[in-house]
Amino acid sequence: MLAKNLTVNTPKKFKITTLLCGHTNAQIPCNKAARVHQMSEEELVQFCGEPCSQLLTCEHPCSGSCSECMQGRIHTMCSQPCGNVLICGHSCPVPCREVCPPCEQLCKHRCKHSKCVRKCGAVCVPCKEPCDYECAHLKCHRMCGEPCDRKPCYESCPLTLACTHPCVGFCGEPCPPCRQCEPHHFEEIFYTGEETEDDAKWVYLQDCKHTLESTGLEHWLNMEQEGSEIVAKTCPRCKTSIVTVQRFMNLIKETYKDVQIVKQQCYGKLDEIRKERIQCIRRLQAIQFVKMVYPENEADELEYLYQKLNTELPEVKMKKRNAMGSQKAQLLCFLTEFFILLYKRKQEVWEKLNDEAKSVLTKKINFLSQLLKKREQKISEQEMKSFELEVKRILRLCDLLIYTSSPEYRMASSYSGAKDTREMAESIIHSVAIYNEILDDKM
């Protein structure tokens, strides 16, 4: 059905009384102006610029437009800034705090022997080298990745600095700057009274280069431990994670152990993720992909999706380990199911369709695939349900297209019964309403 109540004001601006969605804010691109009068109502509604503003399941308002959200059938991804501080200490860069994905930055955890080469959201591998935490009085006999079996030494550092002044640190610890030559490094932070004492002991944080009074710092680190929230130990001045200060290493390792548990919960169990990836790969390998589009020069979004899955699913990508968390694995599994459902059904019906029906099916699948393509790292439960309903709508569209392409329909198309059946099915399939089980039963 062609668009009604359409008035052309300029080649770039159009006045539309009412779109199928009930709005009048159509934003027609310049390159579509020449054929705007030939557009159907279903085509025109794809240019509705009315803000959506519906409340998503994450309790944020949708920032998309009516057309971008397919009239509320598939909303755009939530764009509200997250701002959460992840368990590793980095800020979450992904919009919407409903479910934060594992951190993609490089892990900051390191020791004197090595540095973690995994992504920050993945579980670290404990160091297996012998611990080198020792001084003239005490020595650790365990592995570096294990809790130390010695306590911090409280003896004064016997070393003399290059400036000939005595060190104000502890025995066996990195020497802080000189308190007399560089007093600006010794600012009061905790105001415990210890900081002003001449015999106060100071700890040099190699991670951020700050120098802090030992009693106040120890109280600060233990105070954090009392809360229920698991967070990495940080410098009270700059919030840089403390990972190399051996004096407090047992406290750091205790928190680090809890952090690893949370990381595993967020990242997922690697064995389970590996099994899911292998299952998806095997399902794809069973398919001999053939491009099916009309016109033949039209892009095939299913082909793009097929290539993407074959690139992303293997555990080795570009000769590098292709690690992924449970959220990315969930997305790829959903993409695999989406691809297989649509490709197999398309393959079953393709040769039974006339050219017009092939063109309709190509546009529908490409449009839905383009929306799904925008989900690169995660997909919400609401989004999966929405896509599943639209896939079901397309599967029903295939049934309708077979019916209207058949010789039997062409022979009976002049009869009111056949015409009524087609119009009823088209009104459901091409409706802007959210597809559901009730509508599906009517088909």
mmCIF file with all atom_site columns, N, CA, C and O in Angstrom, residues 74 77 299-308 328 331-332 334-335 338 365-379 383 387:
data_model
loop_
_atom_site.group_PDB
_atom_site.id
_atom_site.type_symbol
_atom_site.label_atom_id
_atom_site.label_alt_id
_atom_site.label_comp_id
_atom_site.label_asym_id
_atom_site.label_entity_id
_atom_site.label_seq_id
_atom_site.pdbx_PDB_ins_code
_atom_site.Cartn_x
_atom_site.Cartn_y
_atom_site.Cartn_z
_atom_site.occupancy
_atom_site.B_iso_or_equiv
_atom_site.pdbx_formal_charge
_atom_site.auth_seq_id
_atom_site.auth_comp_id
_atom_site.auth_asym_id
_atom_site.auth_atom_id
_atom_site.pdbx_PDB_model_num
ATOM 1   N N  . ILE A 1 74  ? 12.425 -3.705  18.630 1.00 0.00 ? 74  ILE A N  1
ATOM 2   C CA . ILE A 1 74  ? 13.817 -3.969  19.023 1.00 0.00 ? 74  ILE A CA 1
ATOM 3   C C  . ILE A 1 74  ? 14.461 -2.626  19.337 1.00 0.00 ? 74  ILE A C  1
ATOM 4   O O  . ILE A 1 74  ? 14.752 -1.840  18.435 1.00 0.00 ? 74  ILE A O  1
ATOM 5   N N  . MET A 1 77  ? 20.557 -0.186  21.596 1.00 0.00 ? 77  MET A N  1
ATOM 6   C CA . MET A 1 77  ? 21.290 -0.520  22.815 1.00 0.00 ? 77  MET A CA 1
ATOM 7   C C  . MET A 1 77  ? 21.294 0.675   23.763 1.00 0.00 ? 77  MET A C  1
ATOM 8   O O  . MET A 1 77  ? 21.408 1.823   23.324 1.00 0.00 ? 77  MET A O  1
ATOM 9   N N  . ALA A 1 299 ? 23.617 -6.696  -1.071 1.00 0.00 ? 299 ALA A N  1
ATOM 10  C CA . ALA A 1 299 ? 24.467 -7.241  -0.006 1.00 0.00 ? 299 ALA A CA 1
ATOM 11  C C  . ALA A 1 299 ? 23.734 -8.359  0.725  1.00 0.00 ? 299 ALA A C  1
ATOM 12  O O  . ALA A 1 299 ? 22.505 -8.346  0.831  1.00 0.00 ? 299 ALA A O  1
ATOM 13  N N  . ASP A 1 300 ? 24.494 -9.318  1.216  1.00 0.00 ? 300 ASP A N  1
ATOM 14  C CA . ASP A 1 300 ? 23.917 -10.424 1.988  1.00 0.00 ? 300 ASP A CA 1
ATOM 15  C C  . ASP A 1 300 ? 24.449 -10.342 3.414  1.00 0.00 ? 300 ASP A C  1
ATOM 16  O O  . ASP A 1 300 ? 25.585 -10.720 3.695  1.00 0.00 ? 300 ASP A O  1
ATOM 17  N N  . GLU A 1 301 ? 23.623 -9.820  4.316  1.00 0.00 ? 301 GLU A N  1
ATOM 18  C CA . GLU A 1 301 ? 24.054 -9.654  5.702  1.00 0.00 ? 301 GLU A CA 1
ATOM 19  C C  . GLU A 1 301 ? 24.259 -10.998 6.398  1.00 0.00 ? 301 GLU A C  1
ATOM 20  O O  . GLU A 1 301 ? 25.038 -11.093 7.345  1.00 0.00 ? 301 GLU A O  1
ATOM 21  N N  . LEU A 1 302 ? 23.583 -12.023 5.944  1.00 0.00 ? 302 LEU A N  1
ATOM 22  C CA . LEU A 1 302 ? 23.816 -13.351 6.524  1.00 0.00 ? 302 LEU A CA 1
ATOM 23  C C  . LEU A 1 302 ? 25.217 -13.856 6.185  1.00 0.00 ? 302 LEU A C  1
ATOM 24  O O  . LEU A 1 302 ? 25.843 -14.550 6.985  1.00 0.00 ? 302 LEU A O  1
ATOM 25  N N  . GLU A 1 303 ? 25.707 -13.490 5.018  1.00 0.00 ? 303 GLU A N  1
ATOM 26  C CA . GLU A 1 303 ? 27.073 -13.869 4.642  1.00 0.00 ? 303 GLU A CA 1
ATOM 27  C C  . GLU A 1 303 ? 28.083 -13.177 5.558  1.00 0.00 ? 303 GLU A C  1
ATOM 28  O O  . GLU A 1 303 ? 29.054 -13.787 6.019  1.00 0.00 ? 303 GLU A O  1
ATOM 29  N N  . TYR A 1 304 ? 27.836 -11.893 5.838  1.00 0.00 ? 304 TYR A N  1
ATOM 30  C CA . TYR A 1 304 ? 28.706 -11.163 6.764  1.00 0.00 ? 304 TYR A CA 1
ATOM 31  C C  . TYR A 1 304 ? 28.690 -11.826 8.140  1.00 0.00 ? 304 TYR A C  1
ATOM 32  O O  . TYR A 1 304 ? 29.733 -12.004 8.777  1.00 0.00 ? 304 TYR A O  1
ATOM 33  N N  . LEU A 1 305 ? 27.505 -12.199 8.595  1.00 0.00 ? 305 LEU A N  1
ATOM 34  C CA . LEU A 1 305 ? 27.368 -12.835 9.906  1.00 0.00 ? 305 LEU A CA 1
ATOM 35  C C  . LEU A 1 305 ? 28.083 -14.182 9.933  1.00 0.00 ? 305 LEU A C  1
ATOM 36  O O  . LEU A 1 305 ? 28.753 -14.530 10.918 1.00 0.00 ? 305 LEU A O  1
ATOM 37  N N  . TYR A 1 306 ? 27.972 -14.930 8.856  1.00 0.00 ? 306 TYR A N  1
ATOM 38  C CA . TYR A 1 306 ? 28.637 -16.234 8.744  1.00 0.00 ? 306 TYR A CA 1
ATOM 39  C C  . TYR A 1 306 ? 30.161 -16.069 8.837  1.00 0.00 ? 306 TYR A C  1
ATOM 40  O O  . TYR A 1 306 ? 30.843 -16.817 9.546  1.00 0.00 ? 306 TYR A O  1
ATOM 41  N N  . GLN A 1 307 ? 30.684 -15.080 8.144  1.00 0.00 ? 307 GLN A N  1
ATOM 42  C CA . GLN A 1 307 ? 32.128 -14.823 8.179  1.00 0.00 ? 307 GLN A CA 1
ATOM 43  C C  . GLN A 1 307 ? 32.575 -14.346 9.560  1.00 0.00 ? 307 GLN A C  1
ATOM 44  O O  . GLN A 1 307 ? 33.641 -14.745 10.049 1.00 0.00 ? 307 GLN A O  1
ATOM 45  N N  . LYS A 1 308 ? 31.770 -13.507 10.173 1.00 0.00 ? 308 LYS A N  1
ATOM 46  C CA . LYS A 1 308 ? 32.091 -12.999 11.510 1.00 0.00 ? 308 LYS A CA 1
ATOM 47  C C  . LYS A 1 308 ? 32.177 -14.141 12.520 1.00 0.00 ? 308 LYS A C  1
ATOM 48  O O  . LYS A 1 308 ? 33.114 -14.204 13.329 1.00 0.00 ? 308 LYS A O  1
ATOM 49  N N  . LYS A 1 328 ? 30.433 -12.408 25.910 1.00 0.00 ? 328 LYS A N  1
ATOM 50  C CA . LYS A 1 328 ? 30.753 -12.446 24.476 1.00 0.00 ? 328 LYS A CA 1
ATOM 51  C C  . LYS A 1 328 ? 30.388 -13.818 23.904 1.00 0.00 ? 328 LYS A C  1
ATOM 52  O O  . LYS A 1 328 ? 29.863 -13.917 22.784 1.00 0.00 ? 328 LYS A O  1
ATOM 53  N N  . LEU A 1 331 ? 26.715 -13.951 23.327 1.00 0.00 ? 331 LEU A N  1
ATOM 54  C CA . LEU A 1 331 ? 26.360 -13.211 22.114 1.00 0.00 ? 331 LEU A CA 1
ATOM 55  C C  . LEU A 1 331 ? 26.632 -14.044 20.868 1.00 0.00 ? 331 LEU A C  1
ATOM 56  O O  . LEU A 1 331 ? 25.783 -14.145 19.969 1.00 0.00 ? 331 LEU A O  1
ATOM 57  N N  . LEU A 1 332 ? 27.813 -14.670 20.799 1.00 0.00 ? 332 LEU A N  1
ATOM 58  C CA . LEU A 1 332 ? 28.167 -15.457 19.614 1.00 0.00 ? 332 LEU A CA 1
ATOM 59  C C  . LEU A 1 332 ? 27.269 -16.687 19.467 1.00 0.00 ? 332 LEU A C  1
ATOM 60  O O  . LEU A 1 332 ? 26.916 -17.073 18.346 1.00 0.00 ? 332 LEU A O  1
ATOM 61  N N  . PHE A 1 334 ? 24.174 -16.813 20.439 1.00 0.00 ? 334 PHE A N  1
ATOM 62  C CA . PHE A 1 334 ? 22.893 -16.291 19.954 1.00 0.00 ? 334 PHE A CA 1
ATOM 63  C C  . PHE A 1 334 ? 22.979 -15.963 18.461 1.00 0.00 ? 334 PHE A C  1
ATOM 64  O O  . PHE A 1 334 ? 22.052 -16.254 17.699 1.00 0.00 ? 334 PHE A O  1
ATOM 65  N N  . LEU A 1 335 ? 24.087 -15.367 18.037 1.00 0.00 ? 335 LEU A N  1
ATOM 66  C CA . LEU A 1 335 ? 24.283 -15.063 16.614 1.00 0.00 ? 335 LEU A CA 1
ATOM 67  C C  . LEU A 1 335 ? 24.277 -16.340 15.779 1.00 0.00 ? 335 LEU A C  1
ATOM 68  O O  . LEU A 1 335 ? 23.737 -16.363 14.663 1.00 0.00 ? 335 LEU A O  1
ATOM 69  N N  . PHE A 1 338 ? 20.703 -17.522 15.507 1.00 0.00 ? 338 PHE A N  1
ATOM 70  C CA . PHE A 1 338 ? 20.017 -16.592 14.607 1.00 0.00 ? 338 PHE A CA 1
ATOM 71  C C  . PHE A 1 338 ? 20.354 -16.907 13.150 1.00 0.00 ? 338 PHE A C  1
ATOM 72  O O  . PHE A 1 338 ? 19.470 -17.021 12.292 1.00 0.00 ? 338 PHE A O  1
ATOM 73  N N  . ILE A 1 365 ? 15.493 -9.826  5.990  1.00 0.00 ? 365 ILE A N  1
ATOM 74  C CA . ILE A 1 365 ? 16.593 -10.485 6.703  1.00 0.00 ? 365 ILE A CA 1
ATOM 75  C C  . ILE A 1 365 ? 17.782 -9.545  6.845  1.00 0.00 ? 365 ILE A C  1
ATOM 76  O O  . ILE A 1 365 ? 18.411 -9.475  7.909  1.00 0.00 ? 365 ILE A O  1
ATOM 77  N N  . ASN A 1 366 ? 18.090 -8.798  5.798  1.00 0.00 ? 366 ASN A N  1
ATOM 78  C CA . ASN A 1 366 ? 19.214 -7.861  5.862  1.00 0.00 ? 366 ASN A CA 1
ATOM 79  C C  . ASN A 1 366 ? 18.982 -6.788  6.923  1.00 0.00 ? 366 ASN A C  1
ATOM 80  O O  . ASN A 1 366 ? 19.890 -6.432  7.679  1.00 0.00 ? 366 ASN A O  1
ATOM 81  N N  . PHE A 1 367 ? 17.763 -6.276  6.978  1.00 0.00 ? 367 PHE A N  1
ATOM 82  C CA . PHE A 1 367 ? 17.458 -5.213  7.936  1.00 0.00 ? 367 PHE A CA 1
ATOM 83  C C  . PHE A 1 367 ? 17.616 -5.709  9.373  1.00 0.00 ? 367 PHE A C  1
ATOM 84  O O  . PHE A 1 367 ? 18.238 -5.049  10.212 1.00 0.00 ? 367 PHE A O  1
ATOM 85  N N  . LEU A 1 368 ? 17.079 -6.882  9.655  1.00 0.00 ? 368 LEU A N  1
ATOM 86  C CA . LEU A 1 368 ? 17.175 -7.426  11.007 1.00 0.00 ? 368 LEU A CA 1
ATOM 87  C C  . LEU A 1 368 ? 18.622 -7.787  11.351 1.00 0.00 ? 368 LEU A C  1
ATOM 88  O O  . LEU A 1 368 ? 19.082 -7.569  12.479 1.00 0.00 ? 368 LEU A O  1
ATOM 89  N N  . SER A 1 369 ? 19.351 -8.306  10.377 1.00 0.00 ? 369 SER A N  1
ATOM 90  C CA . SER A 1 369 ? 20.755 -8.676  10.604 1.00 0.00 ? 369 SER A CA 1
ATOM 91  C C  . SER A 1 369 ? 21.617 -7.450  10.872 1.00 0.00 ? 369 SER A C  1
ATOM 92  O O  . SER A 1 369 ? 22.553 -7.500  11.675 1.00 0.00 ? 369 SER A O  1
ATOM 93  N N  . GLN A 1 370 ? 21.308 -6.348  10.208 1.00 0.00 ? 370 GLN A N  1
ATOM 94  C CA . GLN A 1 370 ? 22.064 -5.114  10.440 1.00 0.00 ? 370 GLN A CA 1
ATOM 95  C C  . GLN A 1 370 ? 21.873 -4.609  11.865 1.00 0.00 ? 370 GLN A C  1
ATOM 96  O O  . GLN A 1 370 ? 22.814 -4.097  12.482 1.00 0.00 ? 370 GLN A O  1
ATOM 97  N N  . LEU A 1 371 ? 20.668 -4.746  12.382 1.00 0.00 ? 371 LEU A N  1
ATOM 98  C CA . LEU A 1 371 ? 20.421 -4.344  13.771 1.00 0.00 ? 371 LEU A CA 1
ATOM 99  C C  . LEU A 1 371 ? 21.206 -5.225  14.737 1.00 0.00 ? 371 LEU A C  1
ATOM 100 O O  . LEU A 1 371 ? 21.790 -4.742  15.707 1.00 0.00 ? 371 LEU A O  1
ATOM 101 N N  . LEU A 1 372 ? 21.227 -6.507  14.468 1.00 0.00 ? 372 LEU A N  1
ATOM 102 C CA . LEU A 1 372 ? 21.935 -7.436  15.345 1.00 0.00 ? 372 LEU A CA 1
ATOM 103 C C  . LEU A 1 372 ? 23.445 -7.235  15.254 1.00 0.00 ? 372 LEU A C  1
ATOM 104 O O  . LEU A 1 372 ? 24.171 -7.433  16.231 1.00 0.00 ? 372 LEU A O  1
ATOM 105 N N  . LYS A 1 373 ? 23.919 -6.813  14.096 1.00 0.00 ? 373 LYS A N  1
ATOM 106 C CA . LYS A 1 373 ? 25.352 -6.614  13.875 1.00 0.00 ? 373 LYS A CA 1
ATOM 107 C C  . LYS A 1 373 ? 25.933 -5.545  14.799 1.00 0.00 ? 373 LYS A C  1
ATOM 108 O O  . LYS A 1 373 ? 27.129 -5.544  15.100 1.00 0.00 ? 373 LYS A O  1
ATOM 109 N N  . LYS A 1 374 ? 25.087 -4.636  15.265 1.00 0.00 ? 374 LYS A N  1
ATOM 110 C CA . LYS A 1 374 ? 25.556 -3.560  16.136 1.00 0.00 ? 374 LYS A CA 1
ATOM 111 C C  . LYS A 1 374 ? 25.905 -4.058  17.532 1.00 0.00 ? 374 LYS A C  1
ATOM 112 O O  . LYS A 1 374 ? 26.571 -3.364  18.291 1.00 0.00 ? 374 LYS A O  1
ATOM 113 N N  . ARG A 1 375 ? 25.432 -5.240  17.885 1.00 0.00 ? 375 ARG A N  1
ATOM 114 C CA . ARG A 1 375 ? 25.770 -5.819  19.194 1.00 0.00 ? 375 ARG A CA 1
ATOM 115 C C  . ARG A 1 375 ? 27.114 -6.531  19.063 1.00 0.00 ? 375 ARG A C  1
ATOM 116 O O  . ARG A 1 375 ? 27.194 -7.606  18.479 1.00 0.00 ? 375 ARG A O  1
ATOM 117 N N  . GLU A 1 376 ? 28.166 -5.939  19.599 1.00 0.00 ? 376 GLU A N  1
ATOM 118 C CA . GLU A 1 376 ? 29.514 -6.465  19.382 1.00 0.00 ? 376 GLU A CA 1
ATOM 119 C C  . GLU A 1 376 ? 30.105 -7.168  20.595 1.00 0.00 ? 376 GLU A C  1
ATOM 120 O O  . GLU A 1 376 ? 30.950 -8.046  20.448 1.00 0.00 ? 376 GLU A O  1
ATOM 121 N N  . GLN A 1 377 ? 29.703 -6.778  21.796 1.00 0.00 ? 377 GLN A N  1
ATOM 122 C CA . GLN A 1 377 ? 30.311 -7.351  22.998 1.00 0.00 ? 377 GLN A CA 1
ATOM 123 C C  . GLN A 1 377 ? 29.327 -8.120  23.870 1.00 0.00 ? 377 GLN A C  1
ATOM 124 O O  . GLN A 1 377 ? 29.699 -9.089  24.525 1.00 0.00 ? 377 GLN A O  1
ATOM 125 N N  . LYS A 1 378 ? 28.085 -7.695  23.877 1.00 0.00 ? 378 LYS A N  1
ATOM 126 C CA . LYS A 1 378 ? 27.098 -8.350  24.732 1.00 0.00 ? 378 LYS A CA 1
ATOM 127 C C  . LYS A 1 378 ? 25.710 -8.118  24.163 1.00 0.00 ? 378 LYS A C  1
ATOM 128 O O  . LYS A 1 378 ? 25.503 -7.260  23.302 1.00 0.00 ? 378 LYS A O  1
ATOM 129 N N  . ILE A 1 379 ? 24.772 -8.898  24.654 1.00 0.00 ? 379 ILE A N  1
ATOM 130 C CA . ILE A 1 379 ? 23.376 -8.739  24.266 1.00 0.00 ? 379 ILE A CA 1
ATOM 131 C C  . ILE A 1 379 ? 22.525 -9.006  25.497 1.00 0.00 ? 379 ILE A C  1
ATOM 132 O O  . ILE A 1 379 ? 22.767 -9.964  26.238 1.00 0.00 ? 379 ILE A O  1
ATOM 133 N N  . GLU A 1 383 ? 16.917 -7.828  24.618 1.00 0.00 ? 383 GLU A N  1
ATOM 134 C CA . GLU A 1 383 ? 17.258 -7.802  23.195 1.00 0.00 ? 383 GLU A CA 1
ATOM 135 C C  . GLU A 1 383 ? 17.112 -9.186  22.568 1.00 0.00 ? 383 GLU A C  1
ATOM 136 O O  . GLU A 1 383 ? 16.603 -9.312  21.443 1.00 0.00 ? 383 GLU A O  1
ATOM 137 N N  . PHE A 1 387 ? 14.651 -10.029 19.398 1.00 0.00 ? 387 PHE A N  1
ATOM 138 C CA . PHE A 1 387 ? 15.133 -10.592 18.133 1.00 0.00 ? 387 PHE A CA 1
ATOM 139 C C  . PHE A 1 387 ? 14.467 -11.939 17.841 1.00 0.00 ? 387 PHE A C  1
ATOM 140 O O  . PHE A 1 387 ? 14.154 -12.255 16.690 1.00 0.00 ? 387 PHE A O  1
#
